[in-house]
Short mmCIF file of C-alpha atoms and ligand atoms in Angstrom, two decimals:
data_model
loop_
_atom_site.label_atom_id
_atom_site.label_comp_id
_atom_site.label_asym_id
_atom_site.label_seq_id
_atom_site.Cartn_x
_atom_site.Cartn_y
_atom_site.Cartn_z
CA GLN A 1 135.65 119.65 114.49
CA ALA A 2 136.77 120.58 110.96
CA GLY A 3 135.87 124.20 111.76
CA GLN A 4 138.09 124.22 114.86
CA ILE A 5 141.00 122.68 112.98
CA ALA A 6 140.61 125.24 110.21
CA ASP A 7 140.46 128.02 112.82
CA SER A 8 143.73 126.82 114.34
CA MET A 9 145.33 126.81 110.89
CA GLY A 10 143.93 130.19 109.94
CA TYR A 11 141.86 128.81 107.08
CA LYS A 12 138.28 129.47 106.11
CA ILE A 13 136.20 126.37 105.68
CA TYR A 14 132.77 125.59 104.26
CA ALA A 15 130.48 122.63 103.73
CA ALA A 16 129.23 122.79 100.14
CA GLY A 17 127.25 121.02 97.45
CA GLY A 18 124.86 118.14 98.02
CA LEU A 19 125.07 118.26 101.81
CA VAL A 20 123.80 121.83 101.98
CA ARG A 21 121.05 121.05 99.46
CA ASP A 22 119.88 117.99 101.38
CA VAL A 23 120.00 119.69 104.78
CA LEU A 24 117.87 122.54 103.42
CA LEU A 25 115.45 119.96 102.01
CA GLY A 26 115.33 118.31 105.41
CA GLN A 27 116.81 115.12 103.99
CA GLU A 28 119.58 112.95 105.24
CA SER A 29 122.88 113.17 103.40
CA LEU A 30 125.99 111.07 103.78
CA ASP A 31 128.14 113.07 101.38
CA VAL A 32 130.30 115.63 103.08
CA ASP A 33 131.98 118.00 100.71
CA LEU A 34 134.29 120.57 102.34
CA VAL A 35 135.85 123.57 100.63
CA VAL A 36 138.89 125.10 102.29
CA GLU A 37 140.41 128.47 101.61
CA GLY A 38 143.89 127.38 102.51
CA ASP A 39 145.71 124.08 102.12
CA GLY A 40 142.89 121.54 101.87
CA ILE A 41 145.25 118.56 101.85
CA ARG A 42 146.93 119.61 105.10
CA LEU A 43 143.57 120.07 106.73
CA ALA A 44 142.48 116.62 105.54
CA GLN A 45 145.65 115.12 107.02
CA GLU A 46 144.88 116.77 110.37
CA LEU A 47 141.35 115.36 110.31
CA GLY A 48 142.77 111.94 109.46
CA LYS A 49 145.15 112.14 112.42
CA ILE A 50 142.47 113.15 114.90
CA TYR A 51 140.05 110.41 113.84
CA ASP A 52 142.81 107.92 113.08
CA VAL A 53 141.50 107.16 109.60
CA ARG A 54 142.99 106.95 106.12
CA VAL A 55 143.42 110.00 103.90
CA ARG A 56 143.68 109.73 100.12
CA GLN A 57 145.42 112.69 98.60
CA HIS A 58 145.27 114.11 95.08
CA PRO A 59 147.91 116.86 95.16
CA LYS A 60 147.45 117.64 91.46
CA PHE A 61 143.90 118.80 92.17
CA GLY A 62 144.47 120.08 95.71
CA THR A 63 141.86 117.60 96.95
CA ALA A 64 141.77 114.78 99.48
CA GLU A 65 139.34 112.23 100.87
CA VAL A 66 139.14 111.38 104.54
CA VAL A 67 137.89 107.81 104.50
CA PHE A 68 135.90 106.79 107.58
CA SER A 69 134.32 103.75 105.95
CA ASP A 70 133.11 102.50 102.55
CA GLU A 71 129.89 104.46 103.02
CA PHE A 72 131.22 107.52 104.72
CA LYS A 73 133.93 109.77 103.32
CA ILE A 74 134.64 113.45 103.60
CA ASP A 75 135.83 115.17 100.43
CA VAL A 76 138.08 118.14 101.01
CA ALA A 77 138.81 120.59 98.19
CA THR A 78 141.09 123.58 98.11
CA ALA A 79 139.48 126.71 96.78
CA ARG A 80 142.00 128.27 94.44
CA VAL A 81 143.82 131.09 96.21
CA GLU A 82 144.97 133.86 93.94
CA PHE A 83 147.80 136.24 94.53
CA TYR A 84 146.82 139.86 95.02
CA ALA A 85 149.35 142.63 95.49
CA TYR A 86 147.29 144.72 97.89
CA PRO A 87 146.68 143.38 101.33
CA ALA A 88 143.56 145.51 101.49
CA ALA A 89 142.11 143.42 98.70
CA LEU A 90 142.48 140.23 100.71
CA PRO A 91 138.98 139.76 102.15
CA GLN A 92 137.50 140.21 98.72
CA VAL A 93 139.94 137.68 97.28
CA GLU A 94 139.03 135.18 99.94
CA SER A 95 135.36 135.32 99.21
CA SER A 96 136.01 135.30 95.49
CA THR A 97 137.87 131.98 95.75
CA LEU A 98 134.82 130.36 97.30
CA HIS A 99 132.74 132.10 94.67
CA GLN A 100 134.91 130.55 91.97
CA ASP A 101 134.64 127.13 93.51
CA LEU A 102 130.86 127.35 93.65
CA TYR A 103 130.60 128.86 90.18
CA ARG A 104 132.24 125.77 88.73
CA ARG A 105 129.43 123.58 90.01
CA ASP A 106 126.51 122.13 88.11
CA PHE A 107 123.26 123.64 89.40
CA THR A 108 122.27 126.49 91.70
CA ILE A 109 120.78 124.01 94.19
CA ASN A 110 124.22 122.33 94.42
CA ALA A 111 126.20 125.57 94.58
CA MET A 112 125.49 126.74 98.11
CA ALA A 113 127.88 126.62 101.04
CA VAL A 114 127.66 126.89 104.82
CA ALA A 115 130.48 128.43 106.84
CA LEU A 116 132.00 126.13 109.48
CA ASN A 117 134.50 128.48 111.17
CA GLU A 118 133.51 129.22 114.72
CA ASN A 119 132.81 132.93 114.34
CA SER A 120 130.63 132.47 111.25
CA PHE A 121 129.31 128.97 111.91
CA GLY A 122 126.11 128.15 110.06
CA THR A 123 126.05 131.18 107.75
CA LEU A 124 124.55 130.22 104.40
CA ILE A 125 126.48 131.44 101.37
CA ASP A 126 124.21 131.51 98.38
CA PHE A 127 125.63 133.57 95.51
CA PHE A 128 123.30 132.14 92.86
CA ASP A 129 119.92 131.99 94.62
CA GLY A 130 120.04 128.25 95.07
CA ARG A 131 117.76 128.46 98.08
CA GLU A 132 115.04 130.13 96.08
CA ASP A 133 115.39 127.47 93.37
CA LEU A 134 115.05 124.78 96.02
CA GLN A 135 111.94 126.50 97.28
CA TYR A 136 110.46 126.72 93.79
CA HIS A 137 111.59 123.19 92.87
CA THR A 138 113.86 124.26 90.05
CA VAL A 139 116.99 122.74 88.52
CA ARG A 140 118.96 125.58 86.96
CA VAL A 141 122.50 125.78 85.57
CA LEU A 142 124.76 128.64 86.60
CA HIS A 143 125.79 129.53 83.08
CA ASN A 144 125.12 128.53 79.48
CA LEU A 145 128.26 126.37 79.07
CA SER A 146 127.63 124.13 82.07
CA PHE A 147 126.50 121.10 80.04
CA ILE A 148 129.26 121.56 77.49
CA GLU A 149 131.90 121.73 80.22
CA ASP A 150 130.65 118.52 81.72
CA PRO A 151 128.01 116.66 79.67
CA ILE A 152 127.42 114.15 82.49
CA ARG A 153 125.40 117.00 83.99
CA ILE A 154 122.68 116.19 81.44
CA LEU A 155 122.05 112.98 83.37
CA ARG A 156 122.50 114.71 86.72
CA ALA A 157 119.87 117.33 85.82
CA ILE A 158 117.43 114.53 85.04
CA ARG A 159 118.37 112.67 88.21
CA PHE A 160 117.78 115.65 90.51
CA GLU A 161 114.62 116.68 88.69
CA GLN A 162 113.03 113.26 89.10
CA ARG A 163 114.46 112.48 92.53
CA TYR A 164 112.95 115.57 94.10
CA GLY A 165 109.99 116.01 91.77
CA PHE A 166 111.48 119.32 90.52
CA LYS A 167 111.36 120.92 87.07
CA ILE A 168 114.33 121.73 84.87
CA GLU A 169 114.06 125.49 84.31
CA PRO A 170 113.12 126.36 80.67
CA GLN A 171 116.37 128.06 79.69
CA THR A 172 118.38 125.24 81.30
CA LEU A 173 116.24 122.73 79.40
CA LYS A 174 117.07 124.56 76.19
CA TYR A 175 120.82 124.30 76.89
CA LEU A 176 120.39 120.67 77.82
CA LYS A 177 118.55 119.78 74.61
CA GLU A 178 121.05 121.73 72.53
CA THR A 179 123.94 119.81 74.14
CA VAL A 180 122.18 116.48 73.56
CA ARG A 181 121.58 117.44 69.94
CA ARG A 182 125.27 118.17 69.46
CA GLY A 183 126.11 114.63 70.60
CA VAL A 184 128.49 115.83 73.31
CA LEU A 185 127.44 113.07 75.68
CA ALA A 186 129.15 110.53 73.44
CA ARG A 187 132.49 112.10 74.38
CA VAL A 188 132.16 111.25 78.06
CA SER A 189 134.26 108.26 79.09
CA ASN A 190 132.37 105.01 79.55
CA GLU A 191 133.57 104.80 83.17
CA ARG A 192 132.03 108.14 84.11
CA LEU A 193 128.91 107.39 82.15
CA TRP A 194 128.46 104.07 83.92
CA GLU A 195 129.11 105.60 87.33
CA GLU A 196 126.28 108.06 86.75
CA LEU A 197 124.03 105.50 85.10
CA LYS A 198 124.40 103.01 87.92
CA HIS A 199 123.62 105.81 90.36
CA ILE A 200 120.41 106.40 88.40
CA LEU A 201 119.48 102.71 88.25
CA LEU A 202 119.81 102.46 92.03
CA GLU A 203 117.53 105.43 92.74
CA PRO A 204 113.95 104.74 93.87
CA GLU A 205 112.71 106.87 90.94
CA ALA A 206 114.90 105.09 88.37
CA ASN A 207 111.99 104.42 86.06
CA SER A 208 110.95 108.08 85.79
CA MET A 209 114.60 109.01 85.23
CA LEU A 210 114.82 106.51 82.37
CA ARG A 211 111.55 107.84 80.99
CA ARG A 212 112.82 111.40 81.06
CA MET A 213 116.05 110.25 79.41
CA GLY A 214 113.86 108.75 76.69
CA GLU A 215 111.81 111.93 76.24
CA LEU A 216 114.94 114.03 76.02
CA ALA A 217 116.54 111.73 73.41
CA VAL A 218 119.43 110.72 75.64
CA TRP A 219 119.02 106.95 75.10
CA PRO A 220 120.97 106.68 71.82
CA ASP A 221 124.08 108.00 73.60
CA VAL A 222 123.64 105.92 76.71
CA PHE A 223 122.12 102.70 75.36
CA PRO A 224 123.26 102.64 71.73
CA ARG A 225 120.73 101.06 69.36
CA VAL A 226 118.15 100.43 72.08
CA ASN A 227 114.75 101.92 71.33
CA TYR A 228 113.24 103.53 74.41
CA TRP A 229 109.67 103.37 73.15
CA GLU A 230 109.82 99.60 72.72
CA VAL A 231 110.59 99.00 76.36
CA GLU A 232 108.66 101.90 77.85
CA PRO A 233 105.53 99.91 78.87
CA VAL A 234 107.62 97.38 80.79
CA LEU A 235 109.76 100.03 82.48
CA LYS A 236 106.62 101.85 83.57
CA ASP A 237 105.36 98.81 85.48
CA LEU A 238 108.73 97.71 86.81
CA PRO A 239 108.63 99.41 90.25
CA GLN A 240 105.30 97.78 91.06
CA SER A 241 106.50 94.39 89.84
CA MET A 242 109.65 94.72 91.91
CA ARG A 243 107.59 95.45 94.98
CA GLN A 244 105.38 92.43 94.32
CA ILE A 245 108.28 90.05 93.81
CA SER A 246 110.01 91.33 96.88
CA ASP A 247 106.76 90.86 98.86
CA TRP A 248 106.88 87.23 97.75
CA GLY A 249 110.37 87.07 99.24
CA MET A 250 111.99 86.45 95.86
CA MET A 251 114.07 89.53 95.22
CA PRO A 252 117.75 90.00 95.96
CA LEU A 253 117.83 93.64 97.08
CA ASN A 254 121.39 94.45 96.14
CA SER A 255 120.84 94.04 92.43
CA ARG A 256 118.12 96.55 91.70
CA TRP A 257 120.29 98.13 89.03
CA LEU A 258 120.46 94.79 87.19
CA VAL A 259 116.66 94.50 87.23
CA TYR A 260 116.46 97.80 85.36
CA PHE A 261 119.40 96.99 83.14
CA ILE A 262 117.79 93.74 82.00
CA ALA A 263 114.45 95.47 81.41
CA VAL A 264 116.16 98.16 79.34
CA LEU A 265 117.84 95.56 77.12
CA HIS A 266 115.16 92.87 76.95
CA TRP A 267 113.88 93.83 73.53
CA SER A 268 117.37 94.05 71.96
CA ASP A 269 119.41 91.60 69.94
CA THR A 270 122.04 89.76 71.93
CA GLY A 271 124.73 91.57 69.91
CA VAL A 272 123.41 94.98 70.95
CA ALA A 273 123.11 93.88 74.58
CA ARG A 274 126.57 92.36 74.58
CA ASN A 275 128.07 95.59 73.22
CA ILE A 276 126.42 97.65 75.92
CA CYS A 277 127.62 95.27 78.65
CA GLU A 278 131.12 95.57 77.23
CA LYS A 279 130.89 99.34 76.97
CA TYR A 280 130.16 99.59 80.68
CA GLY A 281 132.56 96.88 81.83
CA ILE A 282 129.75 94.68 83.21
CA SER A 283 131.28 91.54 84.73
CA LYS A 284 131.17 88.24 82.86
CA ARG A 285 128.74 86.72 85.36
CA GLN A 286 126.34 89.60 85.12
CA THR A 287 126.59 89.75 81.33
CA GLU A 288 125.63 86.08 81.28
CA LYS A 289 122.61 86.89 83.42
CA VAL A 290 121.56 89.62 81.00
CA LEU A 291 121.90 87.31 78.01
CA ALA A 292 120.10 84.44 79.73
CA ALA A 293 117.21 86.78 80.48
CA LEU A 294 117.09 87.95 76.87
CA GLN A 295 117.11 84.42 75.55
CA GLY A 296 114.55 83.06 77.99
CA TRP A 297 111.80 85.60 78.54
CA SER A 298 109.67 85.14 75.43
CA ARG A 299 109.61 81.36 75.87
CA ALA A 300 108.73 81.75 79.54
CA VAL A 301 105.91 84.16 78.73
CA ALA A 302 104.56 81.87 76.01
CA LEU A 303 104.55 78.91 78.40
CA ILE A 304 102.85 80.84 81.20
CA TRP A 305 100.22 81.90 78.67
CA LYS A 306 99.40 78.32 77.75
CA ALA A 307 96.64 76.54 79.65
CA PRO A 308 98.28 74.75 82.60
CA GLN A 309 97.11 71.29 81.50
CA TYR A 310 99.24 71.56 78.36
CA VAL A 311 102.51 72.49 80.04
CA LYS A 312 104.53 70.38 82.41
CA VAL A 313 105.48 72.35 85.49
CA SER A 314 108.94 70.84 85.32
CA HIS A 315 109.37 72.19 81.80
CA LEU A 316 108.33 75.71 82.79
CA ALA A 317 110.49 75.58 85.90
CA LYS A 318 113.50 74.65 83.80
CA VAL A 319 112.97 77.69 81.56
CA LEU A 320 112.46 79.98 84.55
CA LEU A 321 115.46 78.68 86.42
CA GLN A 322 117.69 79.28 83.43
CA MET A 323 116.82 82.95 83.78
CA PRO A 324 118.24 85.11 86.57
CA ARG A 325 115.93 86.19 89.36
CA GLU A 326 116.66 89.78 88.42
CA SER A 327 114.59 89.22 85.28
CA TYR A 328 111.44 88.12 87.16
CA PRO A 329 110.08 91.64 87.78
CA MET A 330 110.36 92.26 84.04
CA LEU A 331 108.51 89.00 83.31
CA LEU A 332 105.79 89.98 85.71
CA ALA A 333 105.48 93.39 84.06
CA ILE A 334 105.24 91.79 80.60
CA LEU A 335 102.50 89.41 81.72
CA GLU A 336 100.08 92.30 82.33
CA ASP A 337 97.01 90.14 82.91
CA GLU A 338 96.29 89.62 86.62
CA LYS A 339 95.45 85.95 86.16
CA LEU A 340 98.77 85.28 84.46
CA LYS A 341 100.61 87.18 87.13
CA GLU A 342 98.95 84.99 89.74
CA ARG A 343 99.96 81.87 87.78
CA PHE A 344 103.55 83.09 87.74
CA ARG A 345 103.45 83.63 91.49
CA GLN A 346 102.11 80.12 92.04
CA LEU A 347 104.83 78.69 89.81
CA LEU A 348 107.54 80.42 91.80
CA ASN A 349 106.00 79.03 94.96
CA ILE A 350 105.88 75.52 93.56
CA ILE A 351 109.50 75.75 92.48
CA GLU A 352 110.48 77.01 95.91
CA ASP A 353 108.53 74.26 97.69
CA SER A 354 109.55 71.43 95.40
CA LYS A 355 113.20 71.18 96.16
CA PRO A 356 113.70 67.45 96.87
CA LYS A 357 114.50 66.50 100.44
CA THR A 358 116.79 63.78 99.18
CA ASN A 359 120.35 64.78 98.37
CA GLY A 360 123.59 63.19 97.21
CA LYS A 361 124.14 61.55 100.58
CA TYR A 362 121.29 59.14 100.02
CA ILE A 363 122.64 58.14 96.61
CA LYS A 364 126.04 57.53 98.18
CA HIS A 365 124.39 55.49 100.87
CA LEU A 366 123.08 53.22 98.09
CA GLY A 367 126.68 52.56 97.12
CA TYR A 368 127.06 54.71 93.98
CA ARG A 369 130.41 56.40 93.43
CA PRO A 370 130.23 60.16 93.00
CA GLY A 371 129.93 61.18 89.33
CA PRO A 372 127.54 62.63 86.74
CA VAL A 373 124.89 60.10 87.71
CA TYR A 374 124.27 62.13 90.90
CA ARG A 375 123.27 65.23 88.92
CA GLU A 376 121.09 63.15 86.60
CA VAL A 377 119.29 61.43 89.42
CA LEU A 378 118.76 64.63 91.43
CA ASP A 379 117.49 66.52 88.36
CA ALA A 380 115.09 63.71 87.50
CA LEU A 381 113.94 63.66 91.12
CA TRP A 382 113.24 67.30 91.08
CA ARG A 383 111.31 67.13 87.79
CA GLU A 384 109.11 64.41 89.26
CA ARG A 385 108.55 66.49 92.39
CA LEU A 386 107.57 69.52 90.31
CA ASP A 387 105.09 67.51 88.31
CA GLY A 388 103.52 66.26 91.54
CA ASN A 389 104.50 62.60 91.11
CA LEU A 390 106.47 62.28 94.35
CA ARG A 391 105.02 63.59 97.57
CA THR A 392 106.91 62.12 100.51
CA GLU A 393 110.54 61.50 101.25
CA GLU A 394 109.77 57.78 101.03
CA ASP A 395 108.45 58.31 97.46
CA GLU A 396 111.71 60.06 96.65
CA HIS A 397 113.83 57.24 98.04
CA ALA A 398 111.84 54.65 96.11
CA PHE A 399 112.31 56.68 92.93
CA VAL A 400 116.07 56.93 93.45
CA ARG A 401 116.37 53.19 94.17
CA ASP A 402 114.52 52.40 90.91
N1 LIG B 501 129.35 118.53 90.93
C1 LIG B 501 129.32 119.27 89.77
N2 LIG B 501 129.32 118.66 88.54
C2 LIG B 501 129.37 117.30 88.47
C3 LIG B 501 129.39 116.53 89.63
C4 LIG B 501 129.37 117.17 90.86
O1 LIG B 501 129.28 120.49 89.83
N3 LIG B 501 129.38 116.71 87.28
C5 LIG B 501 129.37 119.21 92.25
C6 LIG B 501 127.99 119.58 92.78
O2 LIG B 501 128.11 120.79 93.49
C7 LIG B 501 127.67 118.47 93.74
C8 LIG B 501 129.05 118.14 94.32
O3 LIG B 501 129.95 118.37 93.23
O4 LIG B 501 126.77 118.87 94.74
C9 LIG B 501 129.16 116.72 94.84
O5 LIG B 501 128.91 115.81 93.82
P1 LIG B 501 128.29 114.36 94.07
O6 LIG B 501 128.74 113.84 95.37
O7 LIG B 501 128.50 113.58 92.84
O8 LIG B 501 126.73 114.63 94.07
P2 LIG B 501 125.72 115.16 95.14
O9 LIG B 501 125.28 116.52 94.71
O10 LIG B 501 126.23 115.04 96.51
O11 LIG B 501 124.49 114.22 94.84
P3 LIG B 501 124.07 112.80 95.44
O12 LIG B 501 123.11 113.13 96.51
O13 LIG B 501 123.42 112.13 94.29
O14 LIG B 501 125.31 112.10 95.87
#
């Protein structure tokens, strides 16, 4: 459809970037990134009209987004058109504008385009041998200043390398290390840094990305004053622990990033962790979760280590419940020993199964006016349930009446 609209407007149009890469890799891609030789904003408006959806315009950059839904947007960019005095030079100019657009991009694998106009539909435009790099599993910059121009590409290189199991090409790796050494990453705004970091923490291969960031000395810029090597063993085991906890039905899926974030910070002082949460604008609620995890984990581990006869289940449950669920995979990874892991699983089960059947209604029924006594009674009830002292609902009622 975009091709037909462009045809009717006399523009050339291409799909570029991640979409082309993913299609060539045979992978699904939701990002559509169009480059128009012509007025990209006008074309976006036409698309918006036809599909009756919103269009966000950025006239300063000649770009627009056609917003179909939260998950699906089409980005439209205008390839810079330059003025040439000789009409004969025109075709060359046209292709050179696309060339310029692609040359500004990060890696060869992201700098390919596919023509969408009807008469050239499907033609691959690959000025920088991106296809060959895809074939040989290589992440390669287009020129030596790529990382300096946009240091966030340091993280992107690592993300693509680990996501696809590729290798950063040796010369590119040299540029990358040189840029890291010069501390350029520290100049990136915290917003952009967090956007990229969260992207990384949500990837299935997040742990190998964090590992690679550690090897390439990126951590000091991204997680100031956090030592990668201290948390490496836990990060390594985190994916497996996450899988286990989710198999037990105990993992909220939408907060994978927080699981990693907590594991990254678990060895740090609260001051260091607080600063990093602030740096990235982490919400108050989530910052509290991070801090609760930091404060609770060593006590929880120590209690799980103790022989069960010396620890009241209700005591352990209290410590565990003060920690967010997102810290449980980390706890499991720290426990290491299979027997302790199994104990932890049993504990979570007991906690899950021990919620009292009695609630505030019953207390009201006894004639008490609502107030703090409700909380006290219900907490006490629950402790007794956890320690195995009350088995039936009748036991619970008798306990409340006493
Ligand atoms: N791009 C770039 N430099 C950046 C960010 C993006 O050159 N710092 C270019 C790349 O050509 C990239 C395109 O813009 O392919 C779109 O960027 P984005 O949507 O962020 O990434 P994708 O490559 O689509 O990757 P992902 O699959 O992770 O969304």
